[in-house]
Amino acid sequence: MDFTHEKVNIGIIGLGYVGLPLAVEFGKKFKTMGFDINQGRIAQLRDGHDATLECSSDELKDASNLSYSASTEDLKDCNVYIVTVPTPIDEHKQPDLTPLIKASEMLGTVIGKGDIVIYESTVYPGATEEACIPVLARVSGLMFNQDFYAGYSPERINPGDKEHRVTNILKVTSGSTPEIAEFVDQLYKSIIIAGTYKASSIKVAEAAKVIENTQRDVNIALINELSIIFNKLNIDTLEVLEAAGTKWNFLPFRPGLVGGHCIGVDPYYLTHKAQSVGYHPEMILAGRRLNDGMGAYVVSQLVKQMLKNRIHVEGANVLIMGLTFKENCPDLRNTKVIDIVKELKEYNVDADITDPWCSSEAAEREYGLTLTEVPEQGKYDAIILAVAHDDFKDLGVENIRKLGKESHVLYDLKYLLSKDEVDMRL
């Protein structure tokens, strides 16, 4: 395929946190079709509004060559397809490739000779060639690397981050043949200001992506474990980290809940593949167990402090400030705040949740939770600062304290307030 503006016609499959920013950038230079099975999402984008808040109305307008559709018929004119669907885990913490397989089946009905399918979804090494490409070949009846080709370029989107955007994050690329690898690299290089890195194979690119977040997960698990140790030693964790951080090569991780669509999920893709080839990964799974247990640990510490303060736990009112998986972002995917909510229910505690970034509809749809829009002053026996939204920081400790009863516990999980302003810190 010639790499020319006139001949490249791109189809982006999935218009979430990853797909939409990518579609917008490609839509500034190439004819681009943004596809999503959610018709409400398509209608919203056609009206110039992005509920994820990743792209502004002006940014959507700037993509003059971008159109949106929920009809597969509209994809048939495309010749380069980029798949950005979710890759979650199931209830047994095993990779769930269902969205990826369904997207591949759908694309099998529209791809033609010479077309290229590029995957961005995080997977285990080998998944593109072992799970996705056979589906494309079977449904389309085309021969891989003869009639159609594939590439892999892992997403590096950081939801809510207005500094690190798709264009200024270096992009790893790869292709199923040397020629396709070069084409894929040049395609992304046309929109990525930060440049690209062409991996030697699709498997190398897949492995690079999955270890990026595995590395972060293991490092955060270490800090979480240190936090537990320092708590038992009656030492403030942040003070220790700040002291240690004066050394030039100390890594600045912080303890906390590890959720979201990447760090809390991706390691399970790698461990799944490792176990399939007969290796049981010790460190990665240990880190996952520790991080997955932090919600229960937070509640156990809160309950102990309430008892010390002679606050009756059963039937107590607790306010959780923040539900999204990270600060200043409406993304609820795999939020670990939900673990705190579930654990509090085990103690028969009445928990209210407030979050200015999260819509009530999304909280109800995803977790069956009803948000408290305006918490009642003087109601709560304990308050948990669970997410570091700027809104909460701007509120200030005095206004936060007003929400509690005369005797209450303020537990700051995110170091939003100073040590002297709170009763507990993680």
Coordinates of C-alpha atoms in Angstrom, one line a residue:
M1 CA 0.0 0.0 0.0
D2 CA 1.3 3.5 -0.8
F3 CA 1.7 5.7 2.2
T4 CA -0.1 8.7 0.8
H5 CA -2.8 10.9 2.2
E6 CA -5.2 10.1 -0.6
K7 CA -4.9 6.3 -0.3
V8 CA -4.9 5.7 3.5
N9 CA -8.4 5.4 4.9
I10 CA -8.3 4.5 8.6
G11 CA -11.0 2.8 10.7
I12 CA -10.7 3.1 14.5
I13 CA -12.5 0.3 16.3
G14 CA -13.6 1.4 19.8
L15 CA -13.9 5.1 20.8
G16 CA -13.1 5.0 24.5
Y17 CA -10.2 6.6 26.4
V18 CA -7.7 5.1 23.9
G19 CA -9.6 5.1 20.6
L20 CA -11.1 8.6 20.5
P21 CA -7.9 10.6 21.0
L22 CA -6.2 8.5 18.4
A23 CA -9.1 8.9 16.0
V24 CA -9.0 12.7 16.5
E25 CA -5.3 12.9 15.7
F26 CA -5.5 10.7 12.6
G27 CA -8.7 12.6 11.6
K28 CA -6.6 15.7 11.2
K29 CA -4.5 14.2 8.5
F30 CA -6.3 11.1 7.0
K31 CA -9.8 10.1 6.1
T32 CA -10.8 8.4 9.4
M33 CA -13.9 6.5 10.5
G34 CA -14.5 6.2 14.3
F35 CA -16.5 3.1 15.0
D36 CA -18.2 2.1 18.2
I37 CA -21.0 -0.3 18.9
N38 CA -22.5 2.1 21.5
Q39 CA -24.9 4.2 19.4
G40 CA -25.3 6.7 22.3
R41 CA -21.6 7.3 22.3
I42 CA -21.7 7.9 18.5
A43 CA -24.6 10.4 18.9
Q44 CA -22.7 12.2 21.6
L45 CA -19.5 12.5 19.6
R46 CA -21.5 13.7 16.5
D47 CA -22.8 16.5 18.8
G48 CA -19.3 17.4 19.7
H49 CA -19.2 16.1 23.3
D50 CA -16.9 13.6 24.8
A51 CA -18.1 12.2 28.2
T52 CA -14.6 10.8 29.0
L53 CA -13.3 14.4 28.9
E54 CA -10.2 13.3 27.0
C55 CA -11.0 15.5 24.0
S56 CA -12.6 18.9 24.1
S57 CA -15.3 20.1 21.7
D58 CA -12.6 22.2 19.9
E59 CA -10.4 19.2 19.5
L60 CA -13.2 17.2 18.0
K61 CA -13.9 20.0 15.5
D62 CA -10.3 20.1 14.5
A63 CA -10.4 16.6 13.2
S64 CA -12.0 17.6 9.9
N65 CA -11.6 14.2 8.2
L66 CA -13.1 12.3 11.1
S67 CA -16.6 10.8 11.0
Y68 CA -18.4 8.5 13.4
S69 CA -20.5 5.4 12.9
A70 CA -22.0 2.3 14.6
S71 CA -22.6 0.5 11.3
T72 CA -20.0 -2.0 10.0
E73 CA -21.1 -1.1 6.5
D74 CA -19.3 2.3 6.9
L75 CA -16.0 0.5 7.6
K76 CA -15.8 -1.3 4.3
D77 CA -14.1 1.6 2.5
C78 CA -11.3 1.6 5.1
N79 CA -7.9 -0.1 4.4
V80 CA -6.2 0.3 7.7
Y81 CA -8.0 -0.8 10.9
I82 CA -6.9 0.1 14.4
V83 CA -8.5 -1.9 17.2
T84 CA -8.7 -0.2 20.6
V85 CA -11.2 -2.3 22.5
P86 CA -10.9 -3.2 26.2
T87 CA -9.0 -6.3 27.4
P88 CA -10.4 -6.9 30.9
I89 CA -10.0 -9.9 33.2
D90 CA -12.8 -12.2 34.4
E91 CA -14.0 -13.0 37.9
H92 CA -11.2 -15.6 38.1
K93 CA -8.6 -13.0 37.2
Q94 CA -8.0 -14.6 33.8
P95 CA -7.7 -12.6 30.5
D96 CA -11.0 -12.0 28.9
L97 CA -10.4 -11.6 25.2
T98 CA -14.1 -11.5 24.3
P99 CA -14.1 -7.9 23.1
L100 CA -11.0 -8.5 21.1
I101 CA -12.4 -11.7 19.5
K102 CA -15.7 -10.0 18.7
A103 CA -13.9 -7.0 17.1
S104 CA -11.8 -9.4 15.0
E105 CA -14.9 -11.3 13.9
M106 CA -16.5 -8.1 12.9
L107 CA -13.4 -7.0 11.0
G108 CA -13.3 -10.3 9.2
T109 CA -16.5 -9.4 7.5
V110 CA -15.2 -6.1 6.1
I111 CA -11.4 -6.4 5.4
G112 CA -10.2 -6.9 1.8
K113 CA -7.0 -7.7 0.0
G114 CA -4.1 -5.6 1.0
D115 CA -5.7 -4.3 4.2
I116 CA -3.8 -4.0 7.5
V117 CA -5.3 -4.6 11.0
I118 CA -3.4 -2.9 13.9
Y119 CA -4.1 -3.9 17.5
E120 CA -3.5 -1.5 20.4
S121 CA -5.3 -3.4 23.1
T122 CA -3.1 -4.7 25.9
V123 CA -2.6 -8.5 25.6
Y124 CA -0.2 -11.2 26.6
P125 CA 2.8 -11.9 24.2
G126 CA 1.5 -14.0 21.3
A127 CA -2.2 -13.1 21.6
T128 CA -2.4 -11.1 18.3
E129 CA -1.0 -13.9 16.2
E130 CA -2.5 -16.8 18.2
A131 CA -6.0 -15.5 19.0
C132 CA -6.9 -12.6 16.7
I133 CA -5.3 -13.2 13.3
P134 CA -6.8 -16.8 13.0
V135 CA -10.2 -15.2 13.5
L136 CA -9.6 -12.6 10.9
A137 CA -8.4 -15.3 8.4
R138 CA -11.3 -17.7 9.2
V139 CA -14.1 -15.1 8.8
S140 CA -12.6 -13.2 5.9
G141 CA -11.3 -16.3 4.0
L142 CA -8.1 -14.3 3.3
M143 CA -4.6 -15.5 3.7
F144 CA -2.5 -13.9 6.4
N145 CA 0.6 -12.0 5.2
Q146 CA -0.5 -12.6 1.7
D147 CA -4.0 -11.1 1.4
F148 CA -4.0 -9.1 4.6
Y149 CA -1.5 -8.0 7.2
A150 CA -1.3 -7.1 10.9
G151 CA 0.5 -4.8 13.3
Y152 CA 0.6 -4.1 17.0
S153 CA 1.2 -0.7 18.6
P154 CA 0.4 -0.8 22.3
E155 CA -1.6 2.2 23.7
R156 CA 0.0 4.4 26.3
I157 CA -2.9 6.6 27.2
N158 CA -3.0 8.0 30.7
P159 CA -6.7 9.0 31.4
G160 CA -7.1 12.4 32.8
D161 CA -3.5 13.4 32.1
K162 CA -3.5 16.7 30.1
E163 CA 0.3 16.8 29.9
H164 CA 1.0 13.4 28.5
R165 CA -1.3 13.1 25.4
V166 CA -1.3 10.6 22.6
T167 CA 0.9 12.8 20.4
N168 CA 3.7 13.5 22.9
I169 CA 4.1 9.9 24.2
L170 CA 6.6 7.9 22.3
K171 CA 4.9 5.0 20.5
V172 CA 6.1 1.4 20.1
T173 CA 5.2 -0.1 16.7
S174 CA 5.5 -3.4 15.0
G175 CA 4.2 -5.3 11.9
S176 CA 3.8 -8.8 10.6
T177 CA 6.4 -8.4 7.9
P178 CA 9.3 -6.0 7.6
E179 CA 7.5 -3.9 5.0
I180 CA 4.3 -3.7 7.1
A181 CA 6.4 -2.9 10.2
E182 CA 7.8 0.1 8.3
F183 CA 4.4 1.2 7.1
V184 CA 2.9 1.0 10.6
D185 CA 5.9 2.9 12.0
Q186 CA 5.6 5.7 9.4
L187 CA 1.8 5.9 9.9
Y188 CA 2.1 6.6 13.6
K189 CA 5.1 8.8 13.1
S190 CA 2.9 11.1 11.0
I191 CA 0.9 12.0 14.2
I192 CA 3.3 11.2 17.1
I193 CA 5.4 14.3 17.9
A194 CA 7.5 12.3 20.4
G195 CA 8.5 9.8 17.8
T196 CA 8.2 6.0 17.5
Y197 CA 10.2 2.9 18.4
K198 CA 9.9 0.0 15.9
A199 CA 10.1 -3.3 17.7
S200 CA 11.5 -6.3 16.0
S201 CA 8.3 -8.3 16.2
I202 CA 4.7 -8.1 17.3
K203 CA 5.5 -10.4 20.3
V204 CA 8.2 -8.0 21.5
A205 CA 5.8 -5.1 21.3
E206 CA 3.1 -7.0 23.1
A207 CA 5.6 -8.0 25.9
A208 CA 7.0 -4.5 26.2
K209 CA 3.5 -3.2 26.9
V210 CA 2.5 -5.8 29.4
I211 CA 5.7 -5.3 31.5
E212 CA 5.4 -1.5 31.7
N213 CA 2.4 -1.8 34.0
T214 CA 3.6 -5.0 35.7
Q215 CA 6.7 -3.1 36.7
R216 CA 4.7 -0.3 38.2
D217 CA 2.4 -2.8 40.0
V218 CA 5.3 -4.6 41.7
N219 CA 6.9 -1.3 42.8
I220 CA 3.6 0.0 44.3
A221 CA 3.1 -3.4 46.0
L222 CA 6.5 -2.9 47.7
I223 CA 5.6 0.6 48.9
N224 CA 2.2 -0.7 50.1
E225 CA 4.0 -3.4 52.1
L226 CA 6.4 -0.9 53.5
S227 CA 3.4 1.3 54.5
I228 CA 1.9 -1.6 56.4
I229 CA 5.3 -2.2 58.2
F230 CA 5.8 1.5 59.0
N231 CA 2.2 1.6 60.4
K232 CA 3.0 -1.1 62.8
L233 CA 6.2 0.7 63.8
N234 CA 4.2 4.0 64.3
I235 CA 6.3 5.7 61.6
D236 CA 4.7 8.1 59.0
T237 CA 5.2 6.5 55.6
L238 CA 5.2 9.7 53.6
E239 CA 7.9 11.1 55.8
V240 CA 10.0 8.0 55.2
L241 CA 9.5 8.2 51.4
E242 CA 10.4 11.9 51.3
A243 CA 13.6 11.3 53.3
A244 CA 14.5 8.3 51.1
G245 CA 13.6 10.4 48.0
T246 CA 16.6 12.7 48.6
K247 CA 18.7 10.0 47.0
W248 CA 19.0 10.6 43.2
N249 CA 18.0 7.1 42.1
F250 CA 15.2 6.4 44.6
L251 CA 11.9 5.8 42.7
P252 CA 9.0 8.1 43.8
F253 CA 6.2 5.6 44.3
R254 CA 3.4 6.1 46.8
P255 CA 1.2 3.6 48.6
G256 CA -2.4 3.3 47.7
L257 CA -5.2 1.5 45.9
V258 CA -4.2 0.0 42.6
G259 CA -7.1 0.0 40.1
G260 CA -7.8 1.2 36.7
H261 CA -7.7 -0.4 33.3
C262 CA -4.0 -1.1 33.2
I263 CA -1.9 -1.6 36.3
G264 CA -4.5 -3.7 38.2
V265 CA -5.2 -5.8 35.1
D266 CA -2.2 -6.2 32.8
P267 CA 0.0 -8.3 35.2
Y268 CA -2.7 -11.0 35.0
Y269 CA -2.2 -11.2 31.2
L270 CA 1.5 -11.9 31.7
T271 CA 1.1 -14.4 34.5
H272 CA -1.6 -16.2 32.5
K273 CA 0.9 -16.7 29.6
A274 CA 3.7 -17.6 31.9
Q275 CA 1.6 -20.3 33.6
S276 CA 0.6 -21.6 30.1
V277 CA 4.2 -22.4 29.4
G278 CA 4.8 -24.0 32.7
Y279 CA 6.3 -21.2 34.8
H280 CA 4.6 -20.0 38.0
P281 CA 5.5 -16.3 38.5
E282 CA 6.2 -15.6 42.2
M283 CA 6.9 -11.9 42.5
I284 CA 4.2 -10.6 40.0
L285 CA 1.4 -12.6 41.7
A286 CA 2.7 -11.7 45.2
G287 CA 2.5 -8.0 44.2
R288 CA -1.0 -8.5 42.8
R289 CA -2.2 -10.2 46.0
L290 CA -0.9 -7.5 48.2
N291 CA -2.3 -4.7 46.0
D292 CA -5.7 -6.4 45.7
G293 CA -5.8 -6.6 49.5
M294 CA -5.3 -2.9 50.2
G295 CA -9.0 -2.1 50.4
A296 CA -9.6 -4.6 53.2
Y297 CA -6.4 -3.3 54.9
V298 CA -7.7 0.3 54.8
V299 CA -11.0 -0.6 56.4
S300 CA -9.4 -2.7 59.1
Q301 CA -7.2 0.2 60.1
L302 CA -10.2 2.6 60.0
V303 CA -12.2 0.3 62.3
K304 CA -9.4 0.0 64.7
Q305 CA -9.1 3.8 65.0
M306 CA -12.8 4.2 65.4
L307 CA -12.8 1.7 68.3
K308 CA -9.9 3.5 69.9
N309 CA -11.9 6.7 69.6
R310 CA -14.9 4.9 71.2
I311 CA -17.0 5.3 68.1
H312 CA -19.5 2.5 67.6
V313 CA -18.7 0.8 64.3
E314 CA -21.9 -1.1 63.5
G315 CA -24.4 1.3 62.0
A316 CA -21.8 4.0 61.8
N317 CA -22.0 6.6 59.0
V318 CA -18.9 6.8 56.8
L319 CA -18.3 9.2 53.9
I320 CA -16.0 8.0 51.1
M321 CA -14.7 11.0 49.1
G322 CA -13.9 9.7 45.6
L323 CA -15.0 6.7 43.5
T324 CA -13.1 7.0 40.2
F325 CA -9.9 5.0 39.9
K326 CA -7.7 8.1 39.8
E327 CA -7.8 11.8 40.4
N328 CA -9.4 14.4 38.2
C329 CA -10.8 11.8 35.8
P330 CA -14.3 10.3 35.4
D331 CA -12.9 6.8 34.6
L332 CA -14.5 4.1 36.9
R333 CA -12.9 1.1 35.3
N334 CA -11.7 -1.4 37.9
T335 CA -11.7 1.2 40.7
K336 CA -10.5 -0.3 43.9
V337 CA -12.5 2.2 46.0
I338 CA -15.3 -0.4 45.5
D339 CA -13.3 -2.8 47.7
I340 CA -13.6 -0.3 50.5
V341 CA -17.3 0.0 50.0
K342 CA -17.8 -3.8 50.1
E343 CA -15.6 -4.2 53.1
L344 CA -17.4 -1.6 55.1
K345 CA -20.7 -3.4 54.4
E346 CA -19.2 -6.4 56.1
Y347 CA -19.1 -4.3 59.3
N348 CA -22.7 -3.2 58.7
V349 CA -21.5 0.4 58.2
D350 CA -23.6 2.8 56.2
A351 CA -21.3 4.3 53.5
D352 CA -22.1 7.4 51.5
I353 CA -20.0 8.1 48.4
T354 CA -19.4 11.5 46.9
D355 CA -17.4 12.2 43.7
P356 CA -17.7 15.4 41.6
W357 CA -16.0 13.7 38.6
C358 CA -18.3 10.7 38.4
S359 CA -21.8 10.7 37.0
S360 CA -24.6 9.1 39.1
E361 CA -25.7 7.1 36.1
A362 CA -22.2 5.6 35.6
A363 CA -21.9 4.7 39.3
E364 CA -25.3 3.0 39.2
R365 CA -24.7 1.2 35.9
E366 CA -21.2 -0.1 36.8
Y367 CA -21.5 -0.8 40.5
G368 CA -25.2 -0.4 41.5
L369 CA -24.2 2.6 43.7
T370 CA -26.1 5.8 44.4
L371 CA -23.8 8.8 44.9
T372 CA -24.4 11.5 47.5
E373 CA -24.2 14.8 45.6
V374 CA -24.1 17.0 48.7
P375 CA -23.0 15.3 51.9
E376 CA -24.8 16.4 55.0
Q377 CA -22.7 18.3 57.5
G378 CA -22.2 16.8 60.9
K379 CA -23.4 13.4 59.8
Y380 CA -20.3 11.1 59.6
D381 CA -18.4 9.1 62.1
A382 CA -15.5 8.7 59.7
I383 CA -14.4 10.3 56.4
I384 CA -12.1 8.6 53.9
L385 CA -10.2 10.7 51.4
A386 CA -10.0 8.0 48.8
V387 CA -9.2 9.9 45.5
A388 CA -7.0 13.0 45.2
H389 CA -9.4 15.1 43.2
D390 CA -8.4 18.8 43.1
D391 CA -12.0 19.5 44.2
F392 CA -11.3 17.9 47.6
K393 CA -8.0 19.6 48.0
D394 CA -9.7 23.0 47.3
L395 CA -12.4 22.2 49.8
G396 CA -9.8 22.3 52.6
V397 CA -9.6 20.4 55.8
E398 CA -12.0 22.8 57.7
N399 CA -14.9 22.2 55.3
I400 CA -14.1 18.5 55.1
R401 CA -14.1 18.2 58.9
K402 CA -17.5 20.0 59.0
L403 CA -19.0 16.9 57.4
G404 CA -18.1 14.8 60.4
K405 CA -19.7 14.5 63.8
E406 CA -18.0 16.1 66.8
S407 CA -16.0 12.9 67.3
H408 CA -15.0 11.4 64.0
V409 CA -12.0 9.9 62.1
L410 CA -10.5 11.5 59.0
Y411 CA -8.4 9.0 57.1
D412 CA -6.3 10.4 54.2
L413 CA -5.3 7.7 51.7
K414 CA -3.8 10.2 49.2
Y415 CA -1.8 12.6 51.3
L416 CA -4.1 15.4 50.2
L417 CA -3.8 17.1 53.6
S418 CA -0.9 17.5 56.0
K419 CA -0.1 15.0 58.7
D420 CA -1.3 17.4 61.4
E421 CA -4.7 17.9 59.7
V422 CA -5.8 14.3 59.6
D423 CA -6.2 11.4 62.1
M424 CA -4.8 8.7 59.8
R425 CA -2.7 8.4 56.7
L426 CA -1.9 5.3 54.6

